mmCIF file of C-alpha atoms and ligand atoms in Angstrom:
data_model
loop_
_atom_site.group_PDB
_atom_site.id
_atom_site.type_symbol
_atom_site.label_atom_id
_atom_site.label_comp_id
_atom_site.label_asym_id
_atom_site.label_seq_id
_atom_site.Cartn_x
_atom_site.Cartn_y
_atom_site.Cartn_z
ATOM 1 C CA UNK A 222 105.693 107.623 74.152
ATOM 2 C CA UNK A 223 105.263 108.991 70.640
ATOM 3 C CA UNK A 224 108.016 107.775 67.851
ATOM 4 C CA UNK A 225 107.397 109.085 64.090
ATOM 5 C CA UNK A 226 109.682 108.087 61.546
ATOM 6 C CA UNK A 227 109.849 109.437 58.051
ATOM 7 C CA UNK A 228 106.191 110.476 57.814
ATOM 8 C CA UNK A 229 105.248 111.881 54.392
ATOM 9 C CA UNK A 230 101.824 113.031 53.077
ATOM 10 C CA UNK A 231 100.752 114.699 49.891
ATOM 11 C CA UNK A 232 97.812 116.414 48.436
ATOM 12 C CA UNK A 233 97.917 115.597 44.613
ATOM 13 C CA UNK A 234 101.182 117.081 43.666
ATOM 14 C CA UNK A 235 101.672 119.239 46.792
ATOM 15 C CA UNK A 236 104.123 117.328 48.985
ATOM 16 C CA UNK A 237 102.946 118.566 52.684
ATOM 17 C CA UNK A 238 104.909 116.493 54.870
ATOM 18 C CA UNK A 239 108.135 115.448 53.393
ATOM 19 C CA UNK A 240 110.028 112.795 56.239
ATOM 20 C CA UNK A 241 109.051 113.995 59.480
ATOM 21 C CA UNK A 242 110.676 112.639 62.478
ATOM 22 C CA UNK A 243 109.491 113.470 65.949
ATOM 23 C CA UNK A 244 109.868 111.980 69.648
ATOM 24 C CA UNK A 245 107.542 113.015 72.294
ATOM 25 C CA UNK A 246 108.422 111.936 75.915
ATOM 26 C CA UNK A 247 105.538 110.576 78.129
ATOM 27 C CA UNK A 248 104.166 113.595 80.368
ATOM 28 C CA UNK A 249 106.162 116.296 78.127
ATOM 29 C CA UNK A 250 104.586 119.451 76.450
ATOM 30 C CA UNK A 251 106.028 119.482 72.831
ATOM 31 C CA UNK A 252 104.974 122.777 70.901
ATOM 32 C CA UNK A 253 105.060 122.792 66.915
ATOM 33 C CA UNK A 254 105.593 126.233 65.738
ATOM 34 C CA UNK A 255 105.905 127.360 62.036
ATOM 35 C CA UNK A 256 104.741 129.315 59.212
ATOM 36 C CA UNK A 257 101.194 128.930 57.577
ATOM 37 C CA UNK A 258 101.157 126.079 55.297
ATOM 38 C CA UNK A 259 104.149 124.319 56.787
ATOM 39 C CA UNK A 260 102.227 121.201 57.702
ATOM 40 C CA UNK A 261 101.516 121.482 60.999
ATOM 41 C CA UNK A 262 97.828 120.791 61.239
ATOM 42 C CA UNK A 263 98.468 118.047 58.720
ATOM 43 C CA UNK A 264 100.968 116.541 60.778
ATOM 44 C CA UNK A 265 98.375 116.537 63.943
ATOM 45 C CA UNK A 266 95.551 115.079 61.722
ATOM 46 C CA UNK A 267 97.863 112.266 60.759
ATOM 47 C CA UNK A 268 98.994 111.263 64.372
ATOM 48 C CA UNK A 269 95.215 111.354 65.061
ATOM 49 C CA UNK A 270 94.496 109.145 61.928
ATOM 50 C CA UNK A 271 92.245 112.269 60.421
ATOM 51 C CA UNK A 272 94.556 111.974 57.599
ATOM 52 C CA UNK A 273 96.319 108.775 56.531
ATOM 53 C CA UNK A 274 100.105 109.506 55.709
ATOM 54 C CA UNK A 275 101.623 107.743 52.523
ATOM 55 C CA UNK A 276 104.959 106.432 54.259
ATOM 56 C CA UNK A 277 106.470 106.324 57.783
ATOM 57 C CA UNK A 278 105.578 104.880 60.858
ATOM 58 C CA UNK A 279 103.636 106.163 64.101
ATOM 59 C CA UNK A 280 103.832 104.437 67.267
ATOM 60 C CA UNK A 281 101.682 105.816 70.263
ATOM 61 C CA UNK A 282 102.683 103.727 73.474
ATOM 62 C CA UNK A 283 101.734 100.291 72.144
ATOM 63 C CA UNK A 284 100.038 101.146 68.990
ATOM 64 C CA UNK A 285 102.619 101.268 66.184
ATOM 65 C CA UNK A 286 101.258 101.623 62.499
ATOM 66 C CA UNK A 287 103.425 101.519 59.745
ATOM 67 C CA UNK A 288 101.796 103.583 56.838
ATOM 68 C CA UNK A 289 103.666 102.015 54.027
ATOM 69 C CA UNK A 290 101.781 98.645 54.457
ATOM 70 C CA UNK A 291 98.693 100.301 54.207
ATOM 71 C CA UNK A 292 97.150 99.693 57.531
ATOM 72 C CA UNK A 293 93.494 98.348 57.904
ATOM 73 C CA UNK A 294 90.797 100.386 59.421
ATOM 74 C CA UNK A 295 90.990 98.820 62.929
ATOM 75 C CA UNK A 296 94.210 99.711 63.033
ATOM 76 C CA UNK A 297 93.854 103.445 62.204
ATOM 77 C CA UNK A 298 90.969 103.326 64.633
ATOM 78 C CA UNK A 299 93.082 101.810 67.363
ATOM 79 C CA UNK A 300 95.625 104.644 66.931
ATOM 80 C CA UNK A 301 93.016 107.479 66.614
ATOM 81 C CA UNK A 302 91.819 106.068 70.030
ATOM 82 C CA UNK A 303 95.187 106.950 71.661
ATOM 83 C CA UNK A 304 94.758 110.745 71.158
ATOM 84 C CA UNK A 305 92.092 113.398 71.892
ATOM 85 C CA UNK A 306 92.325 116.205 69.574
ATOM 86 C CA UNK A 307 91.654 120.161 70.437
ATOM 87 C CA UNK A 308 90.690 122.319 67.306
ATOM 88 C CA UNK A 309 91.194 125.755 66.375
ATOM 89 C CA UNK A 310 87.431 126.215 66.658
ATOM 90 C CA UNK A 311 85.644 123.999 69.061
ATOM 91 C CA UNK A 312 83.327 122.459 66.567
ATOM 92 C CA UNK A 313 80.746 121.708 69.206
ATOM 93 C CA UNK A 314 77.409 120.626 68.102
ATOM 94 C CA UNK A 315 75.269 123.644 68.445
ATOM 95 C CA UNK A 316 72.147 121.922 69.312
ATOM 96 C CA UNK A 317 73.573 119.985 72.150
ATOM 97 C CA UNK A 318 74.204 121.394 75.755
ATOM 98 C CA UNK A 319 77.776 121.643 76.811
ATOM 99 C CA UNK A 320 77.487 118.212 78.917
ATOM 100 C CA UNK A 321 75.786 116.584 75.603
ATOM 101 C CA UNK A 322 78.712 117.418 73.685
ATOM 102 C CA UNK A 323 81.302 116.076 76.263
ATOM 103 C CA UNK A 324 79.364 112.612 76.872
ATOM 104 C CA UNK A 325 78.645 112.136 72.694
ATOM 105 C CA UNK A 326 81.967 110.400 72.042
ATOM 106 C CA UNK A 327 82.257 108.276 74.921
ATOM 107 C CA UNK A 328 78.349 107.290 74.876
ATOM 108 C CA UNK A 329 78.231 106.728 71.001
ATOM 109 C CA UNK A 330 81.532 106.031 69.641
ATOM 110 C CA UNK A 331 82.892 104.044 72.883
ATOM 111 C CA UNK A 332 79.625 102.684 73.971
ATOM 112 C CA UNK A 333 80.592 103.257 77.862
ATOM 113 C CA UNK A 334 77.552 103.236 80.414
ATOM 114 C CA UNK A 335 75.164 106.343 80.462
ATOM 115 C CA UNK A 336 75.898 106.791 84.336
ATOM 116 C CA UNK A 337 79.456 106.761 84.210
ATOM 117 C CA UNK A 338 79.713 108.754 81.405
ATOM 118 C CA UNK A 339 77.728 111.326 82.700
ATOM 119 C CA UNK A 340 79.372 111.603 86.247
ATOM 120 C CA UNK A 341 82.720 111.717 84.203
ATOM 121 C CA UNK A 342 81.731 114.440 81.916
ATOM 122 C CA UNK A 343 80.204 116.609 84.864
ATOM 123 C CA UNK A 344 83.524 116.291 86.662
ATOM 124 C CA UNK A 345 85.320 117.413 83.740
ATOM 125 C CA UNK A 346 83.297 120.576 82.946
ATOM 126 C CA UNK A 347 84.252 121.301 86.422
ATOM 127 C CA UNK A 348 87.750 120.475 85.977
ATOM 128 C CA UNK A 349 87.952 123.406 83.048
ATOM 129 C CA UNK A 350 85.837 125.916 85.249
ATOM 130 C CA UNK A 351 82.403 125.156 83.570
ATOM 131 C CA UNK A 352 80.665 123.584 86.572
ATOM 132 C CA UNK A 353 77.942 125.839 86.312
ATOM 133 C CA UNK A 354 77.660 125.596 82.351
ATOM 134 C CA UNK A 355 76.445 122.176 81.803
ATOM 135 C CA UNK A 356 73.306 122.799 80.270
ATOM 136 C CA UNK A 357 74.167 125.663 78.375
ATOM 137 C CA UNK A 358 74.179 125.250 74.762
ATOM 138 C CA UNK A 359 77.286 126.740 72.409
ATOM 139 C CA UNK A 360 75.591 129.897 71.506
ATOM 140 C CA UNK A 361 75.218 130.718 75.255
ATOM 141 C CA UNK A 362 79.115 130.369 75.898
ATOM 142 C CA UNK A 363 81.992 132.749 74.993
ATOM 143 C CA UNK A 364 84.608 131.443 72.798
ATOM 144 C CA UNK A 365 86.792 130.572 75.461
ATOM 145 C CA UNK A 366 84.267 128.674 77.381
ATOM 146 C CA UNK A 367 83.466 126.965 74.141
ATOM 147 C CA UNK A 368 87.048 125.720 73.748
ATOM 148 C CA UNK A 369 86.927 124.769 77.496
ATOM 149 C CA UNK A 370 84.417 122.524 76.498
ATOM 150 C CA UNK A 371 86.130 121.068 73.479
ATOM 151 C CA UNK A 372 89.169 120.471 75.838
ATOM 152 C CA UNK A 373 86.816 118.568 78.154
ATOM 153 C CA UNK A 374 85.377 116.715 75.191
ATOM 154 C CA UNK A 375 88.760 115.733 74.263
ATOM 155 C CA UNK A 376 89.673 114.403 77.864
ATOM 156 C CA UNK A 377 86.154 112.572 78.055
ATOM 157 C CA UNK A 378 87.761 109.810 75.318
ATOM 158 C CA UNK A 379 90.396 109.037 78.145
ATOM 159 C CA UNK A 380 92.970 109.494 75.574
ATOM 160 C CA UNK A 381 96.669 108.998 76.376
ATOM 161 C CA UNK A 382 98.004 111.908 74.365
ATOM 162 C CA UNK A 383 96.106 115.309 73.874
ATOM 163 C CA UNK A 384 96.837 117.001 70.638
ATOM 164 C CA UNK A 385 95.694 120.825 70.105
ATOM 165 C CA UNK A 386 95.663 122.564 66.980
ATOM 166 C CA UNK A 387 96.060 126.451 67.515
ATOM 167 C CA UNK A 388 93.673 126.295 70.096
ATOM 168 C CA UNK A 389 93.322 130.028 70.795
ATOM 169 C CA UNK A 390 93.849 131.515 67.291
ATOM 170 C CA UNK A 391 90.379 132.080 66.731
ATOM 171 C CA UNK A 392 89.623 133.697 70.425
ATOM 172 C CA UNK A 393 89.035 137.369 71.276
ATOM 173 C CA UNK A 394 92.024 138.196 73.102
ATOM 174 C CA UNK A 395 90.139 138.448 76.282
ATOM 175 C CA UNK A 396 89.547 134.890 76.539
ATOM 176 C CA UNK A 397 92.647 133.577 75.383
ATOM 177 C CA UNK A 398 94.116 133.424 79.031
ATOM 178 C CA UNK A 399 91.639 131.089 80.122
ATOM 179 C CA UNK A 400 92.137 128.524 77.887
ATOM 180 C CA UNK A 401 95.910 128.879 78.264
ATOM 181 C CA UNK A 402 95.150 128.386 82.132
ATOM 182 C CA UNK A 403 93.629 125.210 81.657
ATOM 183 C CA UNK A 404 96.129 123.938 79.188
ATOM 184 C CA UNK A 405 98.697 124.581 81.835
ATOM 185 C CA UNK A 406 96.963 122.820 84.429
ATOM 186 C CA UNK A 407 96.637 120.041 82.245
ATOM 187 C CA UNK A 408 100.556 119.904 81.602
ATOM 188 C CA UNK A 409 101.179 120.425 85.326
ATOM 189 C CA UNK A 410 98.959 117.017 85.683
ATOM 190 C CA UNK A 411 101.414 115.404 83.609
ATOM 191 C CA UNK A 412 99.262 115.143 80.542
ATOM 192 C CA UNK A 413 101.425 114.456 77.068
ATOM 193 C CA UNK A 414 100.782 117.196 74.811
ATOM 194 C CA UNK A 415 101.290 118.059 71.225
ATOM 195 C CA UNK A 416 100.510 121.791 70.826
ATOM 196 C CA UNK A 417 100.552 123.757 67.567
ATOM 197 C CA UNK A 418 100.326 127.546 68.877
ATOM 198 C CA UNK A 419 101.947 130.863 68.214
ATOM 199 C CA UNK A 420 101.639 131.743 71.645
ATOM 200 C CA UNK A 421 105.149 131.980 72.479
ATOM 201 C CA UNK A 422 104.961 132.900 76.012
ATOM 202 C CA UNK A 423 103.123 129.735 76.757
ATOM 203 C CA UNK A 424 105.796 127.708 74.924
ATOM 204 C CA UNK A 425 108.602 129.346 77.253
ATOM 205 C CA UNK A 426 106.839 128.888 80.111
ATOM 206 C CA UNK A 427 105.087 125.259 79.456
ATOM 207 C CA UNK A 428 106.700 123.535 76.533
ATOM 208 C CA UNK A 429 109.680 120.683 77.304
ATOM 209 C CA UNK A 430 110.283 120.829 73.636
ATOM 210 C CA UNK A 431 109.866 123.246 70.935
ATOM 211 C CA UNK A 432 109.829 121.939 67.223
ATOM 212 C CA UNK A 433 110.160 124.258 64.208
ATOM 213 C CA UNK A 434 108.612 123.136 60.973
ATOM 214 C CA UNK A 435 108.859 124.818 57.309
ATOM 215 C CA UNK A 436 108.296 123.253 54.252
ATOM 216 C CA UNK A 437 107.161 119.932 55.520
ATOM 217 C CA UNK A 438 110.216 118.991 57.600
ATOM 218 C CA UNK A 439 111.304 119.927 60.932
ATOM 219 C CA UNK A 440 114.053 122.578 60.493
ATOM 220 C CA UNK A 441 114.986 122.902 64.120
ATOM 221 C CA UNK A 442 114.165 121.317 67.452
ATOM 222 C CA UNK A 443 115.201 121.642 71.114
ATOM 223 C CA UNK A 444 114.550 123.004 74.412
ATOM 224 C CA UNK A 445 112.066 126.308 74.593
ATOM 225 C CA UNK A 446 115.206 128.505 75.456
ATOM 226 C CA UNK A 447 117.338 127.660 72.620
ATOM 227 C CA UNK A 448 115.185 127.050 69.662
ATOM 228 C CA UNK A 449 112.893 130.407 70.870
ATOM 229 C CA UNK A 450 115.944 132.577 72.088
ATOM 230 C CA UNK A 451 119.192 131.700 70.217
ATOM 231 C CA UNK A 452 117.689 129.699 67.397
ATOM 232 C CA UNK A 453 120.368 128.098 65.129
ATOM 233 C CA UNK A 454 118.779 128.388 61.744
ATOM 234 C CA UNK A 455 118.185 131.321 59.904
ATOM 235 C CA UNK A 456 114.676 130.174 58.877
ATOM 236 C CA UNK A 457 114.058 129.777 62.528
ATOM 237 C CA UNK A 458 115.285 133.371 63.154
ATOM 238 C CA UNK A 459 113.155 134.715 60.401
ATOM 239 C CA UNK A 460 110.133 133.367 61.456
ATOM 240 C CA UNK A 461 110.509 134.406 65.149
ATOM 241 C CA UNK A 462 111.102 137.846 64.172
ATOM 242 C CA UNK A 463 108.316 137.773 62.096
ATOM 243 C CA UNK A 464 105.764 136.972 64.782
ATOM 244 C CA UNK A 465 107.152 138.415 68.110
HETATM 245 P P1 ADP B 657 99.700 124.893 58.946
HETATM 246 O O1 ADP B 657 99.072 123.986 59.824
HETATM 247 O O2 ADP B 657 101.322 124.520 59.054
HETATM 248 O O3 ADP B 657 99.228 125.800 58.441
HETATM 249 P P2 ADP B 657 98.605 122.720 57.148
HETATM 250 O O4 ADP B 657 98.979 121.274 57.373
HETATM 251 O O5 ADP B 657 96.957 123.174 57.454
HETATM 252 O O6 ADP B 657 99.654 123.737 57.323
HETATM 253 O O7 ADP B 657 98.537 122.739 55.296
HETATM 254 C C1 ADP B 657 99.858 122.424 54.688
HETATM 255 C C2 ADP B 657 99.614 122.411 52.963
HETATM 256 O O8 ADP B 657 98.643 121.391 52.853
HETATM 257 C C3 ADP B 657 98.726 123.739 52.848
HETATM 258 O O9 ADP B 657 99.367 124.175 51.364
HETATM 259 C C4 ADP B 657 97.476 123.604 52.695
HETATM 260 O O10 ADP B 657 96.304 123.948 51.581
HETATM 261 C C5 ADP B 657 97.516 122.083 52.255
HETATM 262 N N1 ADP B 657 96.639 121.106 52.597
HETATM 263 C C6 ADP B 657 95.874 120.970 53.863
HETATM 264 N N2 ADP B 657 94.902 119.987 53.872
HETATM 265 C C7 ADP B 657 94.746 119.795 52.629
HETATM 266 C C8 ADP B 657 93.883 118.754 51.982
HETATM 267 N N3 ADP B 657 92.814 117.964 52.559
HETATM 268 N N4 ADP B 657 93.683 118.919 50.428
HETATM 269 C C9 ADP B 657 94.447 119.662 50.014
HETATM 270 N N5 ADP B 657 95.698 120.354 50.406
HETATM 271 C C10 ADP B 657 95.535 120.438 51.580
#
């Protein structure tokens, strides 16, 4: 469903992505691991057109972009519309209710009819276990609840692909589980997901594919039990020893 070839991205003299190749199967969960600064977030942002790579190609379903040919804004918008992003810290609008946070994108960016958007957003809040929090403001919600609103918000855009950037790393330990549970449910429903996370147990239980990045390249990838239990590369081994 997703095919990435030779993706590079620099910030000034810093070559953050140095030729990333990656394939993601439809309905699969890919976990991206790697040390801080290895380019994981930048890679996700490139998939979502929040960053524009210098060269390389990205195809998501039937939308293909060749960055070497300087895609138009319309092409970038089309690529962005394919995926929904869940950020490390939810980044909800503080003065809007949970429901308004979820309806914002579909109403104003996608200009879909209000009644339909509200019904769908209400159902999505119920799906992430927050049916009773529709009218709550972000400051009235726990970190885990806010992050679940963030997931509902990503789903409301009707993406084909879900991208998660360390969705639990800013949470109190006791609320991590509720967010991972929602993500497990989404995986079980067949969502295609790319997840940057250090939650190794989640990766072993839920991922179909694990990718270890370091220094802007994919160092090793494969099935969770291979990469996480018997990594072939020394760099992967050292990283896992540090975080486990
Ligand atoms: P990771 O997610 O693996 O921690 P990032 O993709 O966030 O890695 O960052 C990779 C490198 O790129 C880091 O050195 C970071 O400081 C740098 N970087 C990321 N975004 C920018 C930016 N907008 N401008 C300059 N440098 C950036």
